[in-house]
Short mmCIF file of C-alpha atoms and ligand atoms in Angstrom, two decimals:
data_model
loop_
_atom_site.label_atom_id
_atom_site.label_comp_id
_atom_site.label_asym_id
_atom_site.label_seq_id
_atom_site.Cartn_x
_atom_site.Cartn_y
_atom_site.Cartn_z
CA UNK A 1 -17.03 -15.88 -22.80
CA UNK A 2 -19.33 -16.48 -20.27
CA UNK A 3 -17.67 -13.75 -17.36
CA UNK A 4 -16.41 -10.58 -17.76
CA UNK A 5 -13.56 -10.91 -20.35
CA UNK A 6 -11.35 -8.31 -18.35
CA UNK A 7 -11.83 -10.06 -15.23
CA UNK A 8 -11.16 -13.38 -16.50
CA UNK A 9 -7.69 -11.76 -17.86
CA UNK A 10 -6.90 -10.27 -14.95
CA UNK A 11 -7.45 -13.75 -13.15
CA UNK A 12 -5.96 -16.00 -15.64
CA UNK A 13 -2.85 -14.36 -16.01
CA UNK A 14 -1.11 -14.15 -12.53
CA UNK A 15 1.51 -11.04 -11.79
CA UNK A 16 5.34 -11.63 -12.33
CA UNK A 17 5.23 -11.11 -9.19
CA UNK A 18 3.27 -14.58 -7.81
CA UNK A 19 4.30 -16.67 -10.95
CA UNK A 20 8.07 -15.97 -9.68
CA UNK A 21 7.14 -17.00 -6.08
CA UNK A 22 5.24 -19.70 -7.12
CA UNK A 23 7.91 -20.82 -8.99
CA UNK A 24 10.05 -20.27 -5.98
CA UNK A 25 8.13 -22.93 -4.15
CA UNK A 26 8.21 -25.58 -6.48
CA UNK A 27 12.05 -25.05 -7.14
CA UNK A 28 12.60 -25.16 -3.10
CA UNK A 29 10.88 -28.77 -3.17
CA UNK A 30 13.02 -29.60 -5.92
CA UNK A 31 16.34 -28.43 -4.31
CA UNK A 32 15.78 -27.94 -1.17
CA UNK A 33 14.47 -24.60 0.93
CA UNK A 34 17.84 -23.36 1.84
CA UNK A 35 19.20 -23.32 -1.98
CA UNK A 36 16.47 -20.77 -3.19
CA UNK A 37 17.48 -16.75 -2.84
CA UNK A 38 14.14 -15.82 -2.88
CA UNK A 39 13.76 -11.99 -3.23
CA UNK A 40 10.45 -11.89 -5.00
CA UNK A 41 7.49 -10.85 -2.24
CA UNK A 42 7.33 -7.32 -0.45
CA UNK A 43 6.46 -9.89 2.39
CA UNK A 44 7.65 -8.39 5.79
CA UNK A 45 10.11 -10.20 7.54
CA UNK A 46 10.72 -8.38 11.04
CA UNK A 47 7.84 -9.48 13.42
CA UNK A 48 5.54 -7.48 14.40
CA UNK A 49 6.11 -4.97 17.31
CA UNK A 50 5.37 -6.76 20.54
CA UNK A 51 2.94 -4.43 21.49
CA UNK A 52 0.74 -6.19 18.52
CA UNK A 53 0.60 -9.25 20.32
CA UNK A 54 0.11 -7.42 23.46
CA UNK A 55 -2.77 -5.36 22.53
CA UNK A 56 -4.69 -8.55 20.87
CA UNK A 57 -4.86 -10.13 23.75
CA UNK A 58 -5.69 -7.69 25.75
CA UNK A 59 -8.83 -7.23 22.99
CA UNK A 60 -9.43 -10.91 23.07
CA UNK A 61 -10.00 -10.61 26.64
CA UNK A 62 -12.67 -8.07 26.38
CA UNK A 63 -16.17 -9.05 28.09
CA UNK A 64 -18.14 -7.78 25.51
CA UNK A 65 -17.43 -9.85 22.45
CA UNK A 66 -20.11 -9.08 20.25
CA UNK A 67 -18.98 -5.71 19.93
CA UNK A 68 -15.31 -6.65 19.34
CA UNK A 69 -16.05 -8.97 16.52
CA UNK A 70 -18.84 -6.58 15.43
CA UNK A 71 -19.98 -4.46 12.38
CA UNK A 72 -18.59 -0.91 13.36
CA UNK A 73 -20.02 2.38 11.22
CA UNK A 74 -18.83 1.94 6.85
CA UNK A 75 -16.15 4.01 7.44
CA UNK A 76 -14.55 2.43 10.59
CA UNK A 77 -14.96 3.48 14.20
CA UNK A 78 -14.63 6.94 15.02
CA UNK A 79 -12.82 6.79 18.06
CA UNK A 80 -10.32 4.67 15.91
CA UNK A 81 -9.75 7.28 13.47
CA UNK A 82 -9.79 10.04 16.30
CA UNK A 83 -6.43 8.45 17.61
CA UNK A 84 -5.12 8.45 14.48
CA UNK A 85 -5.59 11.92 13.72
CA UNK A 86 -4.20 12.92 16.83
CA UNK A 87 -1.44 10.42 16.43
CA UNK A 88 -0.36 11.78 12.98
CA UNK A 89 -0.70 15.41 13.65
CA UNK A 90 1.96 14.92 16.48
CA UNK A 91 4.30 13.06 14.07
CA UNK A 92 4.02 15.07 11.14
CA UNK A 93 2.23 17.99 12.07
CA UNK A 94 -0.73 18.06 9.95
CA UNK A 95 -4.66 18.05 11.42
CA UNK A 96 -6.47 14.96 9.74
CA UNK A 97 -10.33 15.42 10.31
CA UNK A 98 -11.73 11.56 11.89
CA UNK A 99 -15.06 12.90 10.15
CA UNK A 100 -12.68 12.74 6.50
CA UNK A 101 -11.39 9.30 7.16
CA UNK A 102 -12.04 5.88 6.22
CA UNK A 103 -10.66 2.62 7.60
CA UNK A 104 -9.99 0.24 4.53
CA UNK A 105 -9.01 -3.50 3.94
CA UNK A 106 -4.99 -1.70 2.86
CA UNK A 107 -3.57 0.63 0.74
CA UNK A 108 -4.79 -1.66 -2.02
CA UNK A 109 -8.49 -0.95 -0.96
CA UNK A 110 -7.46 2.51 0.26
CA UNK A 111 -6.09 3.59 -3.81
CA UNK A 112 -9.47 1.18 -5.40
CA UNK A 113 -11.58 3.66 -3.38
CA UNK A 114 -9.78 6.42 -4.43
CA UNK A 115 -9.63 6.25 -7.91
CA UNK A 116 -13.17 5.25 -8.04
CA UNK A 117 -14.11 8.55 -5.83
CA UNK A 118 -12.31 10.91 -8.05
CA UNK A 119 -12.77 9.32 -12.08
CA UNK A 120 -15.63 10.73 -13.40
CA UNK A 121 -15.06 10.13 -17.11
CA UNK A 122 -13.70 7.88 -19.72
CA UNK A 123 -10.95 9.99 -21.04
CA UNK A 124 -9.52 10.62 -17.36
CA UNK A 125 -6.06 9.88 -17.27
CA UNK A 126 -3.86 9.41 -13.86
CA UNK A 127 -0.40 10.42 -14.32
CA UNK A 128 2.46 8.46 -11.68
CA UNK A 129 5.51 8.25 -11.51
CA UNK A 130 7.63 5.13 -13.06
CA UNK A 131 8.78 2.84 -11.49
CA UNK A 132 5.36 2.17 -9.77
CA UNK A 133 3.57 -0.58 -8.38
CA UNK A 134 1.96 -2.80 -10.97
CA UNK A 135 -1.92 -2.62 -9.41
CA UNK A 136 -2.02 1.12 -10.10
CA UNK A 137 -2.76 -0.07 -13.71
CA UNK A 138 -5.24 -2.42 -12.52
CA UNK A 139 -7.07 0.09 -10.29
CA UNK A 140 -6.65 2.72 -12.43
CA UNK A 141 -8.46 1.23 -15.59
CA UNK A 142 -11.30 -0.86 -13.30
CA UNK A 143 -11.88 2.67 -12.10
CA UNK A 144 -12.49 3.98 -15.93
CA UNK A 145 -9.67 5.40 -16.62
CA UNK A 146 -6.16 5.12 -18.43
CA UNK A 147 -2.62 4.84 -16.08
CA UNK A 148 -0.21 7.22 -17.51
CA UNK A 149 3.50 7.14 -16.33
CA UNK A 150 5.87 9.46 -16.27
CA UNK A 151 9.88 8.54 -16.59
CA UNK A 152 12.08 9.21 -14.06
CA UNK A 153 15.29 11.35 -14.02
CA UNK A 154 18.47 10.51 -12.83
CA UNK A 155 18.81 8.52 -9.99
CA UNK A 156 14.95 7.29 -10.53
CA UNK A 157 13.68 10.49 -9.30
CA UNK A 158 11.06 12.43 -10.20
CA UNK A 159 11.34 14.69 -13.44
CA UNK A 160 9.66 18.07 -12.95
CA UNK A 161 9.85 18.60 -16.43
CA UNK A 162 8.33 15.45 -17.77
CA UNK A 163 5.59 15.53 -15.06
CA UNK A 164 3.96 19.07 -15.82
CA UNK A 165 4.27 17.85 -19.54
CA UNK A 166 2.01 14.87 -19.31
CA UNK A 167 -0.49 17.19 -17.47
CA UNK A 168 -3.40 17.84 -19.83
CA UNK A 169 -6.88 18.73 -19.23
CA UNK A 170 -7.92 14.83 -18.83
CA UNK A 171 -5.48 14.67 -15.98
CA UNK A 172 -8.04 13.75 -13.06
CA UNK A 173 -4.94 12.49 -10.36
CA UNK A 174 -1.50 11.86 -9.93
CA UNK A 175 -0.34 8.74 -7.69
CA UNK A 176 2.73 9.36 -5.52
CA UNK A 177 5.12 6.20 -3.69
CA UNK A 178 7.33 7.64 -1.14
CA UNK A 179 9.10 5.47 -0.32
CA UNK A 180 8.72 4.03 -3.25
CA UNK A 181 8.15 0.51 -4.31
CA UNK A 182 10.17 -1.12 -6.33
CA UNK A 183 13.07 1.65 -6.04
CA UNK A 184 13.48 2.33 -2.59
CA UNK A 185 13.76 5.89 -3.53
CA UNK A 186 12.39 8.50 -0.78
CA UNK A 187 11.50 11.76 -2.86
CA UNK A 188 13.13 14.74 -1.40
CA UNK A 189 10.70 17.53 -0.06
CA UNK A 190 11.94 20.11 -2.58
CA UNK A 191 10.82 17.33 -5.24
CA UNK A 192 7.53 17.10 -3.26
CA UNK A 193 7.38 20.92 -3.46
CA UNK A 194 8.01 21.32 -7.09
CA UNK A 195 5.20 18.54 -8.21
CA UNK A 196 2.62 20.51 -5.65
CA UNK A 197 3.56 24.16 -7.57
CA UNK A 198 3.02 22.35 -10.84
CA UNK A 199 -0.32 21.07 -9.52
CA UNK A 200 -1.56 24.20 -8.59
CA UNK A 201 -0.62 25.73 -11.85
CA UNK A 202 -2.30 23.19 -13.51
CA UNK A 203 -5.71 23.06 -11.84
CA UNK A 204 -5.90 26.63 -12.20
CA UNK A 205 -5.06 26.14 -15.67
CA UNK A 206 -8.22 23.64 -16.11
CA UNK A 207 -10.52 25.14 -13.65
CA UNK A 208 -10.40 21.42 -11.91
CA UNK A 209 -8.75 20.07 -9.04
CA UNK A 210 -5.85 17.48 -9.69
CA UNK A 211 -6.10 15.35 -6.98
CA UNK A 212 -2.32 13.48 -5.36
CA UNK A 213 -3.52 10.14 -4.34
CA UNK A 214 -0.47 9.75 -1.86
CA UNK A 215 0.02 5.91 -1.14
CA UNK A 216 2.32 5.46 1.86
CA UNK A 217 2.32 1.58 2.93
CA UNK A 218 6.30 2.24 3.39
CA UNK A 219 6.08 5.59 5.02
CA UNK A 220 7.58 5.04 8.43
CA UNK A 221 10.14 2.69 6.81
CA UNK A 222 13.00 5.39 6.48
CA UNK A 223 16.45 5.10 7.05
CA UNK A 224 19.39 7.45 6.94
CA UNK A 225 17.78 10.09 9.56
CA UNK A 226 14.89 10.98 6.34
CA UNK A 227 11.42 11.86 6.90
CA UNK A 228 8.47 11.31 4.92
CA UNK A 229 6.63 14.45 4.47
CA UNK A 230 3.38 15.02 4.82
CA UNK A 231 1.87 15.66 1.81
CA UNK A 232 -1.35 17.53 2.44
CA UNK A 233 1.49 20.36 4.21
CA UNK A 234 2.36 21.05 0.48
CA UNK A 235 -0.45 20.80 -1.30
CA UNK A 236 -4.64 20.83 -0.80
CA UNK A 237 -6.35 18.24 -2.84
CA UNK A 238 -5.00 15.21 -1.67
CA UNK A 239 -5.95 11.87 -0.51
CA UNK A 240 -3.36 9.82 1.62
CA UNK A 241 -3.99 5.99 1.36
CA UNK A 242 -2.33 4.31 4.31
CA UNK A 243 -2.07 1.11 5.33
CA UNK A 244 -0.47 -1.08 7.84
CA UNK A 245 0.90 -3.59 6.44
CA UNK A 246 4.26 -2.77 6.12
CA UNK A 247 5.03 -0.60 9.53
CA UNK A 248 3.61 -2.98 11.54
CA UNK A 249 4.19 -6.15 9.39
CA UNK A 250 0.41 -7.06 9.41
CA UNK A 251 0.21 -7.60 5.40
CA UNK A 252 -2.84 -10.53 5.81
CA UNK A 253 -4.60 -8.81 8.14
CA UNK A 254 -5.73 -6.12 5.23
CA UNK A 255 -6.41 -2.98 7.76
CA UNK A 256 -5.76 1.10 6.67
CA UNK A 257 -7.17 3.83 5.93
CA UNK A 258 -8.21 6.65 3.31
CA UNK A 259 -7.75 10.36 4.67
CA UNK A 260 -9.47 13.20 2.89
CA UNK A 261 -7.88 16.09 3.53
CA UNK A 262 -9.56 18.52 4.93
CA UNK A 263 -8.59 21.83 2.93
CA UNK A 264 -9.33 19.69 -0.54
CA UNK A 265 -11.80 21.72 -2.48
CA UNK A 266 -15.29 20.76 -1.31
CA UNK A 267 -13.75 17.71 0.97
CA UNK A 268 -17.07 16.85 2.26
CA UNK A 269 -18.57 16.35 -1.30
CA UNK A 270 -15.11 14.19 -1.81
CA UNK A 271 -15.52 11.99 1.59
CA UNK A 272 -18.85 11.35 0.86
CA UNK A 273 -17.75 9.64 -2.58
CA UNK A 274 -15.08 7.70 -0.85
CA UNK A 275 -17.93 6.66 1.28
CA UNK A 276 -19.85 5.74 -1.63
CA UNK A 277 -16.59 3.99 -3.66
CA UNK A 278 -16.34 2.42 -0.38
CA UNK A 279 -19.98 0.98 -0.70
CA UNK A 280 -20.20 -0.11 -4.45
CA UNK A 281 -16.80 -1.85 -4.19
CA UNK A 282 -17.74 -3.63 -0.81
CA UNK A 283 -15.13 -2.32 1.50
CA UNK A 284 -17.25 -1.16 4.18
CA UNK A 285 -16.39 -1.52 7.93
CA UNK A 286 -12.86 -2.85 7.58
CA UNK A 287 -11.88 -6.11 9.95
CA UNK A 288 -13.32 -4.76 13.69
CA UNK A 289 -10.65 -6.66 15.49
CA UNK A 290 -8.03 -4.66 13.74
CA UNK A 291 -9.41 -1.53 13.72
CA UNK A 292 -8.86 -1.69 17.33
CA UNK A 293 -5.82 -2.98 17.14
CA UNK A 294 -4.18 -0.23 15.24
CA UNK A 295 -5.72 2.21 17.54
CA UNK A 296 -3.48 0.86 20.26
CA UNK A 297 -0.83 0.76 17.85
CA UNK A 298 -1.31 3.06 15.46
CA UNK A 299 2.46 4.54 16.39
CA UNK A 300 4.14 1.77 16.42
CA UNK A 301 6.44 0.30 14.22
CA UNK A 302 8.16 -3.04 13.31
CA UNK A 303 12.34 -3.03 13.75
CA UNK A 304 13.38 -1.36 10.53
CA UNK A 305 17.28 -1.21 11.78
CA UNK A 306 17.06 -5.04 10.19
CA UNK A 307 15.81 -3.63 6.95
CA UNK A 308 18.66 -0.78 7.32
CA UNK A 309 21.26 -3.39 7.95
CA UNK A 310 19.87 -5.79 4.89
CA UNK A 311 20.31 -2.89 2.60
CA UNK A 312 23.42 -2.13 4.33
CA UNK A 313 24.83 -5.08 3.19
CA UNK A 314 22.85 -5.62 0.17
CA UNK A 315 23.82 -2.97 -1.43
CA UNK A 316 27.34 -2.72 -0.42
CA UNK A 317 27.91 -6.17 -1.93
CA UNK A 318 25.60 -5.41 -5.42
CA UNK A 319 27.89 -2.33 -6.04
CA UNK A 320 31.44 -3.46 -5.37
CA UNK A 321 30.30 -6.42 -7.63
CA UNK A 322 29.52 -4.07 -10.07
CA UNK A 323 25.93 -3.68 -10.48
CA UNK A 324 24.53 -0.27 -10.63
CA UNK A 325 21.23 1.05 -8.51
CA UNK A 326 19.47 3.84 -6.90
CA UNK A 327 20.22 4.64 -3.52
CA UNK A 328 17.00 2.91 -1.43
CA UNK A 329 16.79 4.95 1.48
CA UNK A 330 13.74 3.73 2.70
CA UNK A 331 11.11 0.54 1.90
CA UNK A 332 13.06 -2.53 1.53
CA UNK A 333 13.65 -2.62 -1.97
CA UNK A 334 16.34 -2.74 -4.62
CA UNK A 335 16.19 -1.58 -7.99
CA UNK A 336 19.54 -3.00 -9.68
CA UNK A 337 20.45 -1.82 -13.37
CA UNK A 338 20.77 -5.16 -16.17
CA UNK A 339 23.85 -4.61 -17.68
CA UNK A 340 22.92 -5.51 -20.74
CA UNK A 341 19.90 -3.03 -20.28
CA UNK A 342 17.53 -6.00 -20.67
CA UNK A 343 15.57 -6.95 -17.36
CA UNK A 344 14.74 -10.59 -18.40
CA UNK A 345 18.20 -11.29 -19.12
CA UNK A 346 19.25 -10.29 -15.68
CA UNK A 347 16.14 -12.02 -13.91
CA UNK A 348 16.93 -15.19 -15.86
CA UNK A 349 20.81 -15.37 -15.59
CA UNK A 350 19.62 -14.74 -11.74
CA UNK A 351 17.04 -17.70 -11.86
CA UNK A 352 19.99 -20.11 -13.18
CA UNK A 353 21.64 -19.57 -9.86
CA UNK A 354 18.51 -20.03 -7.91
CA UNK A 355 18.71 -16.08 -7.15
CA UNK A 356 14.94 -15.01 -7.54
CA UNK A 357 14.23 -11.49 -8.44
CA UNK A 358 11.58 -9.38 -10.68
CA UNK A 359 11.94 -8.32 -13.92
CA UNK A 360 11.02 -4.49 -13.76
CA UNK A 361 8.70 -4.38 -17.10
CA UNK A 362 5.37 -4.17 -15.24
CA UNK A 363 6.64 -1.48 -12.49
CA UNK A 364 6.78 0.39 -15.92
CA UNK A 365 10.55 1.01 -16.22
CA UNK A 366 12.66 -1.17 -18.69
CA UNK A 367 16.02 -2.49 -18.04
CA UNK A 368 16.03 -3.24 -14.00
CA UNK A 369 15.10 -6.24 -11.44
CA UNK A 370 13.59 -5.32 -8.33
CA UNK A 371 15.04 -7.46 -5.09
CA UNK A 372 13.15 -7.25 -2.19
CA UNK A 373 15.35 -7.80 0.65
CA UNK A 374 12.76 -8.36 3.33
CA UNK A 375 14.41 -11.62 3.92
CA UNK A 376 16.28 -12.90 6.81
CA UNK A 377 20.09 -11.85 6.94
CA UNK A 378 21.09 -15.11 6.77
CA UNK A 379 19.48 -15.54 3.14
CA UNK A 380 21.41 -12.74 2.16
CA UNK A 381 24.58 -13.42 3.44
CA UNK A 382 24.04 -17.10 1.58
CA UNK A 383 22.70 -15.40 -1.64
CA UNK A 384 25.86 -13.26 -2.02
CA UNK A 385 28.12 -15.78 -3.80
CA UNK A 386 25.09 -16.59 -6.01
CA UNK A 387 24.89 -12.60 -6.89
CA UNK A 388 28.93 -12.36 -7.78
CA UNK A 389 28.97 -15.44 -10.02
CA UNK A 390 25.92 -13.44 -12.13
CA UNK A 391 28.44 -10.35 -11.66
CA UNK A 392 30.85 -12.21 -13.34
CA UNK A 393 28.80 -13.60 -16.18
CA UNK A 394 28.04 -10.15 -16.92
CA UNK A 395 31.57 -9.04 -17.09
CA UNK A 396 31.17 -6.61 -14.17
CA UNK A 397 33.88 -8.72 -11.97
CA UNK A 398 36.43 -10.08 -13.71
N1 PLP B 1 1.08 0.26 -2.69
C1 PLP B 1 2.34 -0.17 -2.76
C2 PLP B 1 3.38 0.74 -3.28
C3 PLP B 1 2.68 -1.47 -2.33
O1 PLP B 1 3.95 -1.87 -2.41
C4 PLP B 1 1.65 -2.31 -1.83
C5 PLP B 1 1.95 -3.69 -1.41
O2 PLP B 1 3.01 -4.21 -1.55
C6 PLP B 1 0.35 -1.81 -1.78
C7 PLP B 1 0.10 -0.53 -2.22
C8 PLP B 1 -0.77 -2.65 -1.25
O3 PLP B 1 -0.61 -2.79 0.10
P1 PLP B 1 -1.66 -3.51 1.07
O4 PLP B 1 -1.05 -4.80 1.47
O5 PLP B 1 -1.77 -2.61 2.22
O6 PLP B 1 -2.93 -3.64 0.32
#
């Protein structure tokens, strides 16, 4: 092999993910566009708040364009990450430092960074929590290290138990999704509690920090009057990886951030790697343009009552058919049972009715599809006849 062999893997062989979606578009020039229920892409479908397209133009009709379209500082333009430390400690009541941040290209670049600040050696393991999203294995290992996930309990939450058992002294971090993709589960705060008392045992136990990479893309997608707490309330050695692509349905315009808290243990020493993870991977100075844009909009979010109402009716319709899933109160994703307790059999019998949804083996959790419903209403409505015929071929409906 000429390239790097794990690179050329990891290129070669696309997610389940894209191959599905892929698939998706050839199928919809086979059949037509309006015959394919695709659920496969955590693609936002609500527009962006208005006050996006306000504040753009507003920036595009700066005089001094240079500086618009400009290099700002590696780590993103202060007064950018001033207003969003101000921002946040107003909604959930926590002091960022703008000296401890870092504007990234996503919560993609934001965990890359990350994991690359804090692995130091080959036997470092990062613990999560199944189901997860698929890249943390990707990130994780690039990084030097080995992705270990921990089942969930009942209801796809986290077990307590089974966490502070995989906790050993080559436990470096622990990645937290609230809400999570591809469950839709929000983790209560006594859950959040419980995992922060177990980390504090344990890096007292190994003399170490653990540090809880917390990635939020879905954070202000909530429903059901829950809040997303703020993690570094509960716990001091953590890293929250943010990103905007979800809140303010800006997925291709890759802009978030990394924020250091700023009681970690020696959280200057930690920054500075950041900055330096930053640097080696090439994420410095993330897209200028949007930087500014998210400082006008930083608090701001897309219309999540249409991702309320699609789960609304989503998951009214999955149950009474007689599939089984965990209540998604926030994200927009469903995490439906296979009856038969195989996931390929479910995404398959699914695919034979045009109904396109993800088999749940790479999210780490056996047995389950994952439906995104960030789709238009209309799709689902469509899809739902599709979804009770599979019902029925599983015996659910009779
Ligand atoms: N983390 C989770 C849980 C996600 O679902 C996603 C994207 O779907 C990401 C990270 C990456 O997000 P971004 O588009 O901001 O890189």
């Amino acid at each position: 092999m000429i390239c790097n062999e794990k690179m050329y893997a990891l290129g070669a062989k696309r997610s389940v993910i894209r191959e599905l979606f892929e698939y998706g578009k050839k199928r919809k020039a086979e059949v037509g566009e309006d015959k394919v229920y695709d659920f496969s892409l955590g693609n936002p479908s609500v527009p962006p708040p208005k006050e996006v397209k306000e504040a753009l133009l507003r920036l595009l009709d700066t005089p001094n364009e240079t500086a618009l379209h400009g290099y700002t500082s590696a780590q993103g333009d202060k007064g950018v990450r001033e207003t969003i430390a101000k921002n946040y400690k107003e909604k959930y009541g926590f002091a960022f430092d703008p000296d401890l941040m870092y504007m990234t290209c996503g919560a993609a670049a934001s965990l890359a960074i990350s994991l690359n600040a804090v692995i130091k050696d080959e036997k470092d393991e990062v613990l999560t929590f199944a189901p997860f999203f698929p890249e943390y294995r990707v990130f994780t290992e690039k990084a030097g290290a080995k992705l270990v996930a921990v089942s969930p309990a009942e209801g796809l939450d986290i077990d307590v138990e089974a966490f502070a058992a995989a906790i050993n002294a080559h436990t470096r971090a622990v990645i937290l999704n609230s809400p999570n993709n591809p469950s839709g589960v929000v983790y209560s705060e006594e859950k959040i509690k419980a995992v922060a008392e177990v980390l504090k045992a344990a890096s007292a136990k190994y003399g170490a920090p653990i540090y809880l990479i917390s990635d939020e893309p879905y954070r202000e997608l909530i429903f059901d009057g829950k809040k997303a707490p703020s993690l570094p309330l509960y716990y001091k050695d953590v890293i929250v990886c943010y990103s905007y692509s979800k809140a303010l349905s800006l997925p291709g315009e890759r802009i978030g951030y990394i924020a250091v808290s700023p009681q970690a243990t020696d959280a200057e020493a930690l920054y500075l790697a950041v900055c330096g993870a930053g640097r080696a991977l090439g994420y410095v100075c993330a897209p200028s343009l949007f930087q500014l844009l998210v400082k006008e909009c930083d608090a701001y979010t897309g219309d999540i009552n249409a991702y309320k109402e699609n789960r609304d009716l989503l998951y009214g319709a999955l149950t009474e058919y007689g599939f089984t899933c965990a209540y998604p109160s926030g994200a927009f994703y469903l995490f439906v049972q296979s009856p038969t307790g195989d996931a390929s059999a479910l995404s398959e019998a699914a695919k034979e009715e045009d109904v396109l949804v993800v088999p749940s083996d790479s999210f780490g959790c056996a047995g389950y599809v994952r439906i995104a419903y960030c789709v238009s209403r209309d799709l689902i409505e469509r899809s739902l006849p599709a979804f009770r015929r599979i019902a029925e071929k599983f015996g659910l409906r009779k």
